[in-house]
N, CA and C of each residue as an Amber inpcrd file, in Angstrom:
protein
   405
 -45.7040000 -28.0030000 -34.2250000 -45.5080000 -27.8930000 -32.8220000
 -45.8130000 -26.6180000 -32.3190000 -46.4900000 -26.4250000 -31.0270000
 -46.7520000 -25.1720000 -30.5090000 -46.4340000 -25.2980000 -28.9560000
 -46.2780000 -24.2190000 -28.2800000 -45.7130000 -24.2810000 -26.8560000
 -46.9300000 -23.6140000 -26.2010000 -47.1900000 -24.0090000 -25.0610000
 -48.2160000 -23.5050000 -24.1460000 -47.7260000 -22.0300000 -23.6780000
 -48.5570000 -21.1350000 -23.2510000 -48.1900000 -19.8600000 -22.5560000
 -47.9820000 -20.2900000 -21.2830000 -46.9330000 -19.6310000 -20.5950000
 -46.5530000 -19.8090000 -19.2780000 -47.8130000 -19.4470000 -18.2060000
 -47.9350000 -20.2530000 -17.1650000 -49.1040000 -20.0790000 -16.3860000
 -48.4410000 -19.9760000 -14.7560000 -47.3760000 -20.5430000 -14.7060000
 -46.7940000 -20.7330000 -13.1710000 -46.1660000 -19.1350000 -12.9010000
 -46.6100000 -18.4290000 -12.0390000 -45.9210000 -17.0780000 -11.6670000
 -44.4880000 -17.3170000 -11.5830000 -43.7700000 -16.2710000 -12.0380000
 -42.3410000 -16.2710000 -11.8490000 -41.6430000 -17.1350000 -12.8650000
 -42.2790000 -17.9990000 -13.6230000 -41.4260000 -18.8260000 -14.6830000
 -41.1310000 -18.0570000 -15.9210000 -40.1050000 -18.3920000 -16.6280000
 -39.7190000 -17.6520000 -17.7320000 -39.7070000 -18.5370000 -18.9400000
 -39.9100000 -19.8080000 -18.8290000 -39.9350000 -20.6220000 -20.0720000
 -41.3110000 -21.5560000 -19.8530000 -41.7540000 -21.9250000 -21.1210000
 -43.0000000 -22.8430000 -21.2030000 -42.5270000 -24.1790000 -20.7590000
 -43.5850000 -24.9700000 -20.1510000 -43.2620000 -26.2480000 -19.7270000
 -43.8230000 -27.2980000 -20.5050000 -44.7950000 -26.7700000 -21.4930000
 -45.5250000 -27.5680000 -22.2560000 -45.4360000 -27.4080000 -24.0860000
 -45.4450000 -28.5140000 -24.6690000 -45.6330000 -28.3510000 -26.1240000
 -46.7310000 -29.3230000 -26.5100000 -46.9530000 -29.1070000 -27.8110000
 -47.9970000 -30.0050000 -28.3880000 -47.7920000 -30.2450000 -29.8090000
 -47.8220000 -31.6160000 -30.2090000 -47.6290000 -31.9760000 -31.7380000
 -48.6100000 -31.5080000 -32.5860000 -48.2840000 -31.4090000 -33.7710000
 -49.3320000 -31.0280000 -34.8670000 -50.5150000 -32.0020000 -34.8010000
 -50.1920000 -33.3690000 -34.6370000 -51.1650000 -34.2830000 -34.5420000
 -52.2980000 -34.2200000 -33.5530000 -51.7560000 -33.6920000 -32.1800000
 -52.5680000 -33.3050000 -31.3350000 -53.4460000 -32.1430000 -31.4640000
 -52.9720000 -31.1440000 -32.0980000 -53.6190000 -29.9070000 -32.4870000
 -54.8280000 -30.1900000 -33.3380000 -54.4630000 -31.1510000 -34.5880000
 -55.4860000 -31.4730000 -35.3320000 -56.8080000 -32.3230000 -34.5990000
 -56.3450000 -33.2510000 -33.8570000 -57.3710000 -33.9420000 -32.9550000
 -58.1080000 -32.9620000 -32.1650000 -57.5060000 -32.0080000 -31.4850000
 -58.1470000 -31.1140000 -30.4770000 -59.0300000 -30.1710000 -31.2460000
 -58.7240000 -29.6530000 -32.4150000 -59.5250000 -28.7730000 -33.1450000
 -60.8090000 -29.6190000 -33.5700000 -60.6980000 -30.8560000 -33.9430000
 -61.7750000 -31.6260000 -34.1310000 -62.8060000 -32.0600000 -32.9850000
 -62.1400000 -32.2620000 -31.9270000 -62.9710000 -32.4130000 -30.4650000
 -63.5560000 -31.1820000 -30.2180000 -62.8310000 -29.9300000 -30.3600000
 -63.6880000 -28.7020000 -29.9880000 -64.8200000 -28.3830000 -30.8250000
 -64.8430000 -28.6390000 -32.2770000 -65.9550000 -28.7170000 -33.1420000
 -67.1040000 -29.5000000 -32.6040000 -66.7720000 -30.6740000 -31.8940000
 -67.8840000 -31.3810000 -31.4230000 -68.3070000 -31.1130000 -30.0310000
 -67.4270000 -30.7410000 -29.1560000 -67.6310000 -30.5310000 -27.6840000
 -67.5410000 -29.0590000 -27.1200000 -67.0080000 -28.2050000 -27.9550000
 -66.8320000 -26.7880000 -27.5030000 -65.4900000 -26.5830000 -26.6860000
 -65.3050000 -25.7680000 -25.8560000 -64.0630000 -25.4270000 -25.2150000
 -63.5160000 -26.6360000 -24.4710000 -62.2810000 -26.9810000 -24.4120000
 -61.6100000 -28.0740000 -23.7010000 -60.7380000 -27.7930000 -22.6160000
 -60.2910000 -28.8280000 -21.9110000 -59.1550000 -28.6820000 -20.9530000
 -58.5860000 -30.0730000 -20.7290000 -57.2930000 -30.0150000 -20.2400000
 -56.4920000 -31.2650000 -19.9160000 -56.4540000 -31.1860000 -18.5200000
 -56.4110000 -32.6070000 -17.7830000 -55.9580000 -32.8780000 -16.4930000
 -55.3090000 -34.1100000 -16.5690000 -53.9730000 -34.0670000 -15.7880000
 -53.3780000 -35.2470000 -15.5210000 -53.0580000 -35.3990000 -14.1080000
 -53.6910000 -36.5700000 -13.4420000 -53.8200000 -36.8490000 -12.0530000
 -52.3670000 -37.4180000 -11.5840000 -51.8070000 -38.4810000 -12.5210000
 -50.6930000 -39.0460000 -11.9580000 -51.1050000 -40.2920000 -11.3220000
 -52.2530000 -40.7880000 -11.2590000 -52.5030000 -41.8130000 -10.7610000
 -52.3930000 -43.0360000 -11.3990000 -52.8810000 -44.1600000 -10.9480000
 -52.5800000 -45.5440000 -11.8670000 -53.6230000 -45.3060000 -13.0320000
 -53.3880000 -46.2090000 -13.8810000 -54.0980000 -46.5300000 -14.9480000
 -54.3500000 -45.3740000 -15.8760000 -55.5740000 -45.0800000 -15.9810000
 -56.1890000 -43.9340000 -16.7730000 -55.5060000 -42.6570000 -16.3740000
 -55.3440000 -42.5080000 -15.1960000 -54.6340000 -41.0060000 -14.4720000
 -53.3220000 -40.8220000 -14.8460000 -52.6950000 -41.9010000 -15.4460000
 -51.3460000 -41.7030000 -15.8150000 -51.2010000 -40.9390000 -17.1130000
 -52.2260000 -40.7190000 -18.0180000 -52.3940000 -40.2370000 -19.1110000
 -52.9350000 -38.8770000 -19.0790000 -52.7670000 -37.9040000 -19.8590000
 -53.5590000 -36.7830000 -19.9190000 -54.8810000 -36.9750000 -20.3610000
 -55.8020000 -36.4740000 -19.6950000 -57.3520000 -36.6770000 -19.9940000
 -57.8170000 -35.3660000 -20.4810000 -58.7350000 -35.4040000 -21.6100000
 -59.2550000 -34.2280000 -22.2210000 -60.5950000 -34.2200000 -21.9430000
 -61.0870000 -33.1790000 -21.2600000 -62.5010000 -33.0420000 -20.9600000
 -63.0600000 -31.6860000 -21.6030000 -64.4160000 -31.7070000 -21.7280000
 -65.0790000 -30.1770000 -21.9870000 -64.5600000 -29.4400000 -20.9480000
 -64.3690000 -28.2420000 -21.3140000 -64.0530000 -27.1920000 -20.0920000
 -64.8330000 -27.0590000 -19.1530000 -64.3770000 -27.2130000 -17.9220000
 -65.2260000 -27.2050000 -16.7240000 -65.8630000 -28.3670000 -16.1560000
 -65.7430000 -29.4980000 -17.1990000 -66.4370000 -30.6940000 -16.8190000
 -65.6020000 -31.5250000 -15.6830000 -64.2710000 -31.2190000 -15.5840000
 -63.4420000 -31.7500000 -14.4470000 -63.1060000 -30.5900000 -13.5500000
 -63.5950000 -30.6740000 -12.3140000 -63.3860000 -29.5300000 -11.2780000
 -61.9840000 -29.6980000 -10.7230000 -61.1420000 -28.7830000 -10.9860000
 -59.7570000 -28.6770000 -10.3880000 -59.9800000 -28.3180000  -8.8480000
 -58.9650000 -28.6520000  -8.2530000 -58.9380000 -28.3250000  -6.5980000
 -57.6120000 -27.4570000  -6.3120000 -57.6550000 -27.1880000  -5.0500000
 -56.5020000 -26.1510000  -4.6490000 -55.1250000 -26.7600000  -4.8010000
 -54.9610000 -28.2020000  -4.9560000 -53.7930000 -28.7560000  -4.9420000
 -53.3440000 -29.0050000  -6.6070000 -54.2180000 -28.6620000  -7.4560000
 -53.8350000 -28.8360000  -8.9390000 -53.1310000 -27.6210000  -9.3340000
 -52.2140000 -27.8480000 -10.3200000 -51.4930000 -26.8780000 -10.8030000
 -51.5480000 -26.5720000 -12.1480000 -52.0260000 -25.4200000 -12.6250000
 -52.0180000 -25.0110000 -14.0800000 -50.6560000 -24.9370000 -14.4790000
 -50.3780000 -25.7660000 -15.5480000 -48.8750000 -25.7220000 -16.1960000
 -48.8880000 -24.8660000 -17.3670000 -49.8170000 -24.6910000 -18.0610000
 -49.7270000 -23.8530000 -19.2820000 -51.1970000 -23.8050000 -19.9260000
 -51.2250000 -22.8120000 -20.8490000 -52.5620000 -22.7970000 -21.6670000
 -52.0540000 -22.7880000 -23.1090000 -52.6850000 -23.7220000 -23.8660000
 -52.4580000 -23.8090000 -25.2650000 -53.6610000 -22.9020000 -26.0030000
 -53.0970000 -22.2890000 -27.2080000 -54.1220000 -21.7240000 -28.1130000
 -53.8470000 -22.5310000 -29.4350000 -54.9900000 -23.3820000 -29.6310000
 -55.0820000 -24.1850000 -30.8020000 -55.6780000 -23.6760000 -32.1520000
 -56.1040000 -22.3990000 -31.8780000 -56.8610000 -21.6420000 -33.0940000
 -55.8860000 -21.6040000 -34.2620000 -56.3630000 -21.7960000 -35.5420000
 -55.7310000 -21.6570000 -36.6980000 -55.2240000 -19.9420000 -36.7970000
 -54.1010000 -19.8200000 -37.3980000 -53.7700000 -18.3030000 -37.7940000
 -54.8490000 -17.5300000 -38.0760000 -55.0610000 -16.4090000 -37.6390000
 -56.2200000 -15.3990000 -38.0190000 -57.5030000 -15.8180000 -37.4680000
 -57.5990000 -16.7940000 -36.6960000 -59.0120000 -17.0720000 -35.9340000
 -58.9180000 -16.5760000 -34.4600000 -60.0810000 -16.5620000 -33.9740000
 -60.2450000 -16.0920000 -32.4600000 -59.5460000 -17.4340000 -31.5130000
 -59.0610000 -16.8840000 -30.4920000 -58.3170000 -17.8090000 -29.5630000
 -59.1540000 -18.9500000 -29.2840000 -58.4940000 -20.2140000 -29.2590000
 -59.1970000 -21.5280000 -28.6830000 -58.3310000 -22.0570000 -27.7340000
 -58.5810000 -21.5790000 -26.3380000 -57.7990000 -21.7600000 -25.1940000
 -57.9630000 -23.0860000 -24.5070000 -56.8940000 -23.8630000 -24.2440000
 -57.0650000 -25.0730000 -23.6330000 -56.0370000 -25.0680000 -22.3180000
 -56.6380000 -25.2090000 -21.1370000 -55.8530000 -25.2040000 -19.9650000
 -55.3760000 -26.5440000 -19.7620000 -53.9860000 -26.6930000 -19.3290000
 -53.4400000 -27.9280000 -18.9180000 -53.2330000 -28.0050000 -17.4660000
 -53.8560000 -28.8680000 -16.7130000 -53.7700000 -29.0970000 -15.3070000
 -53.1590000 -30.2050000 -14.8660000 -52.3380000 -30.4350000 -13.8270000
 -51.8640000 -31.5940000 -13.3800000 -51.8980000 -31.4380000 -11.6490000
 -52.0880000 -32.6290000 -11.1810000 -52.3590000 -32.7990000  -9.6870000
 -50.8430000 -32.1880000  -9.1480000 -51.1020000 -31.5350000  -7.9810000
 -49.8750000 -31.0750000  -7.3260000 -48.6740000 -32.2320000  -7.0080000
 -49.3010000 -33.3630000  -6.6870000 -48.2960000 -34.4960000  -6.2960000
 -47.6290000 -34.9360000  -7.6870000 -48.2540000 -35.0480000  -8.7470000
 -47.6280000 -35.4660000  -9.7800000 -46.5780000 -34.2780000 -10.3320000
 -47.0330000 -33.0720000 -10.2760000 -46.0350000 -31.8290000 -10.4850000
 -44.9470000 -32.1270000  -9.8980000 -44.9170000 -32.3450000  -8.4610000
 -43.8050000 -32.5980000  -7.6580000 -42.6550000 -33.4470000  -8.3690000
 -43.3290000 -34.4770000  -8.8040000 -42.3560000 -35.4640000  -9.5440000
 -41.7190000 -35.0480000 -10.7760000 -42.7660000 -34.3110000 -11.6420000
 -42.4990000 -33.8150000 -12.9290000 -41.9270000 -32.4390000 -13.1970000
 -41.5960000 -31.8520000 -11.9990000 -41.3170000 -30.2020000 -12.0760000
 -40.0680000 -29.9070000 -12.8010000 -39.2750000 -30.8220000 -13.1370000
 -37.9510000 -30.7620000 -13.8820000 -38.0670000 -31.0830000 -15.3710000
 -39.2630000 -31.4430000 -15.7470000 -39.4980000 -31.9460000 -17.1760000
 -40.2860000 -30.9480000 -18.1270000 -39.9450000 -31.0060000 -19.4800000
 -40.7680000 -30.3880000 -20.5020000 -41.6940000 -31.5010000 -21.0460000
 -42.8630000 -31.1930000 -21.1150000 -43.9260000 -32.2520000 -21.4110000
 -44.5130000 -31.9320000 -22.7880000 -44.4780000 -32.9400000 -23.6740000
 -45.3210000 -32.6900000 -25.0810000 -46.3090000 -33.5180000 -25.1070000
 -47.3440000 -32.9910000 -25.4110000 -48.7560000 -33.7440000 -25.6880000
 -48.8070000 -34.2680000 -27.0600000 -48.8290000 -35.5230000 -27.1520000
 -48.7490000 -36.1690000 -28.4410000 -50.0150000 -37.0840000 -28.5370000
 -50.2880000 -37.6610000 -29.7060000 -51.5060000 -38.5470000 -29.7330000
 -51.0530000 -39.6540000 -30.5000000 -51.3460000 -40.9310000 -30.0830000
 -51.2140000 -42.3640000 -30.6280000 -52.3760000 -43.2930000 -30.8870000
 -52.1590000 -43.9780000 -31.8090000 -53.4520000 -45.0580000 -31.8290000
 -53.4660000 -45.9380000 -30.7090000 -54.6970000 -46.1910000 -30.4800000
 -54.9690000 -47.2710000 -29.2560000 -55.9730000 -46.5520000 -28.5390000
 -56.5650000 -47.2110000 -27.6090000 -57.7520000 -47.0330000 -26.8010000
 -57.2030000 -46.2670000 -25.4020000 -57.5140000 -45.2030000 -25.1920000
 -57.0400000 -44.5270000 -23.7240000 -58.3840000 -44.6640000 -22.7020000
 -58.3680000 -43.6970000 -22.1920000 -59.4340000 -43.7230000 -20.9550000
 -60.7990000 -43.5270000 -21.5290000 -61.7630000 -44.0050000 -21.0220000
 -63.0250000 -44.1320000 -21.3450000 -63.7950000 -42.5380000 -20.9470000
 -63.0010000 -41.8540000 -20.2880000 -63.5280000 -40.6430000 -19.7460000
 -63.0380000 -39.4530000 -20.5540000 -61.9960000 -39.6730000 -21.3040000
 -61.1780000 -38.6220000 -22.0110000 -61.9300000 -38.6130000 -23.4230000
 -62.0590000 -37.4240000 -23.8640000 -63.0140000 -37.2520000 -24.9780000
 -62.4630000 -37.8400000 -26.4400000 -61.3050000 -38.2080000 -26.5040000
 -60.6670000 -38.6240000 -27.7290000 -60.8890000 -40.2440000 -27.7730000
 -61.3890000 -40.8360000 -26.6660000 -61.3290000 -42.3610000 -26.5210000
 -62.1780000 -43.0450000 -27.6050000 -63.2670000 -42.3330000 -28.0430000
 -64.2400000 -42.9500000 -29.1980000 -63.4180000 -42.9230000 -30.5700000
 -62.4280000 -41.9210000 -30.6040000 -61.7780000 -41.8910000 -31.8460000
 -60.7300000 -43.0490000 -32.3490000 -60.5720000 -43.7340000 -31.2450000
 -59.4750000 -45.0450000 -31.6450000 -58.2340000 -44.3720000 -31.2350000
 -57.8650000 -43.3560000 -30.5200000 -56.7390000 -42.7070000 -30.3940000
 -56.5820000 -42.4010000 -28.8660000 -55.2640000 -41.9780000 -28.4310000
 -55.3010000 -41.5590000 -26.9980000 -54.0000000 -40.5460000 -26.8850000
 -54.2320000 -39.6150000 -26.1140000 -53.3150000 -38.6180000 -25.7470000
 -52.1380000 -39.3140000 -24.8510000 -50.9350000 -38.7190000 -25.0430000
 -49.6940000 -39.3990000 -24.5830000 -48.8150000 -38.2640000 -24.0670000
 -48.1340000 -38.2530000 -23.0020000 -47.0740000 -37.1840000 -22.8190000
 -45.6620000 -37.8410000 -23.0120000 -44.9710000 -36.9830000 -23.7710000
 -43.5360000 -37.3420000 -23.9560000 -42.7400000 -36.1490000 -23.0730000
 -41.8570000 -36.7060000 -22.2070000 -41.1680000 -35.8150000 -21.4040000
 -39.6040000 -35.8630000 -21.8440000 -39.0080000 -34.5580000 -21.4240000
 -37.7120000 -34.3840000 -21.5990000 -37.0650000 -33.5520000 -20.4310000
 -35.9480000 -33.8560000 -20.0240000 -35.4060000 -33.0860000 -18.6980000
 -35.3200000 -31.3860000 -19.1840000 -35.6940000 -30.6040000 -18.4760000
 -35.2860000 -29.2810000 -18.6680000 -34.0470000 -28.6820000 -18.0050000
 -33.2570000 -28.0290000 -18.7760000 -32.1680000 -27.5860000 -18.3510000
 -32.3810000 -26.5520000 -17.2340000 -33.1960000 -25.5940000 -17.3820000
 -33.6730000 -24.5090000 -16.4490000 -35.0370000 -24.1740000 -16.4240000
 -35.6160000 -23.8350000 -15.4110000 -37.0720000 -23.3000000 -15.2090000
 -37.0600000 -22.6880000 -13.9100000 -37.3170000 -21.5830000 -13.9400000
 -37.2710000 -20.9680000 -12.3490000 -38.7380000 -20.3290000 -12.2020000
 -39.3440000 -20.7330000 -11.2170000 -39.0240000 -21.7210000 -10.2410000
 -39.2810000 -23.1200000 -10.7110000 -38.6770000 -24.1850000 -10.1950000
 -38.9050000 -25.5410000 -10.5170000 -40.3420000 -26.0060000  -9.8400000
 -40.5320000 -25.3700000  -8.6440000 -41.6600000 -25.9220000  -7.8430000
 -42.5480000 -24.7110000  -7.5000000
């Protein structure tokens, strides 16, 4: 498990983690597609799961929140940074949770890069005791 770098100004604790299985999948996707990013819209259907795109393929807007940045590079290798974005509306609901990016068997979004692999990214959440600021 790795934690993301803090990206929200003023916060003191990471909001995001990633399982070893997710890291392995993302390294494979990086080899195929190059730099990556996540966006979670919070909409219905596909939007309720984190979606993985080639970096810059999904254009974020002024209401999107950068929750953190993962470095998935193996020890001793150059950085492989992956930004994790969330819609501001979804962040308002989840501002008090710690999110872990995991991967499970099953088909996810047709737009997310892992879809052809027969797996999908999934968010597991736990309440945070403290995070300053929450919003």
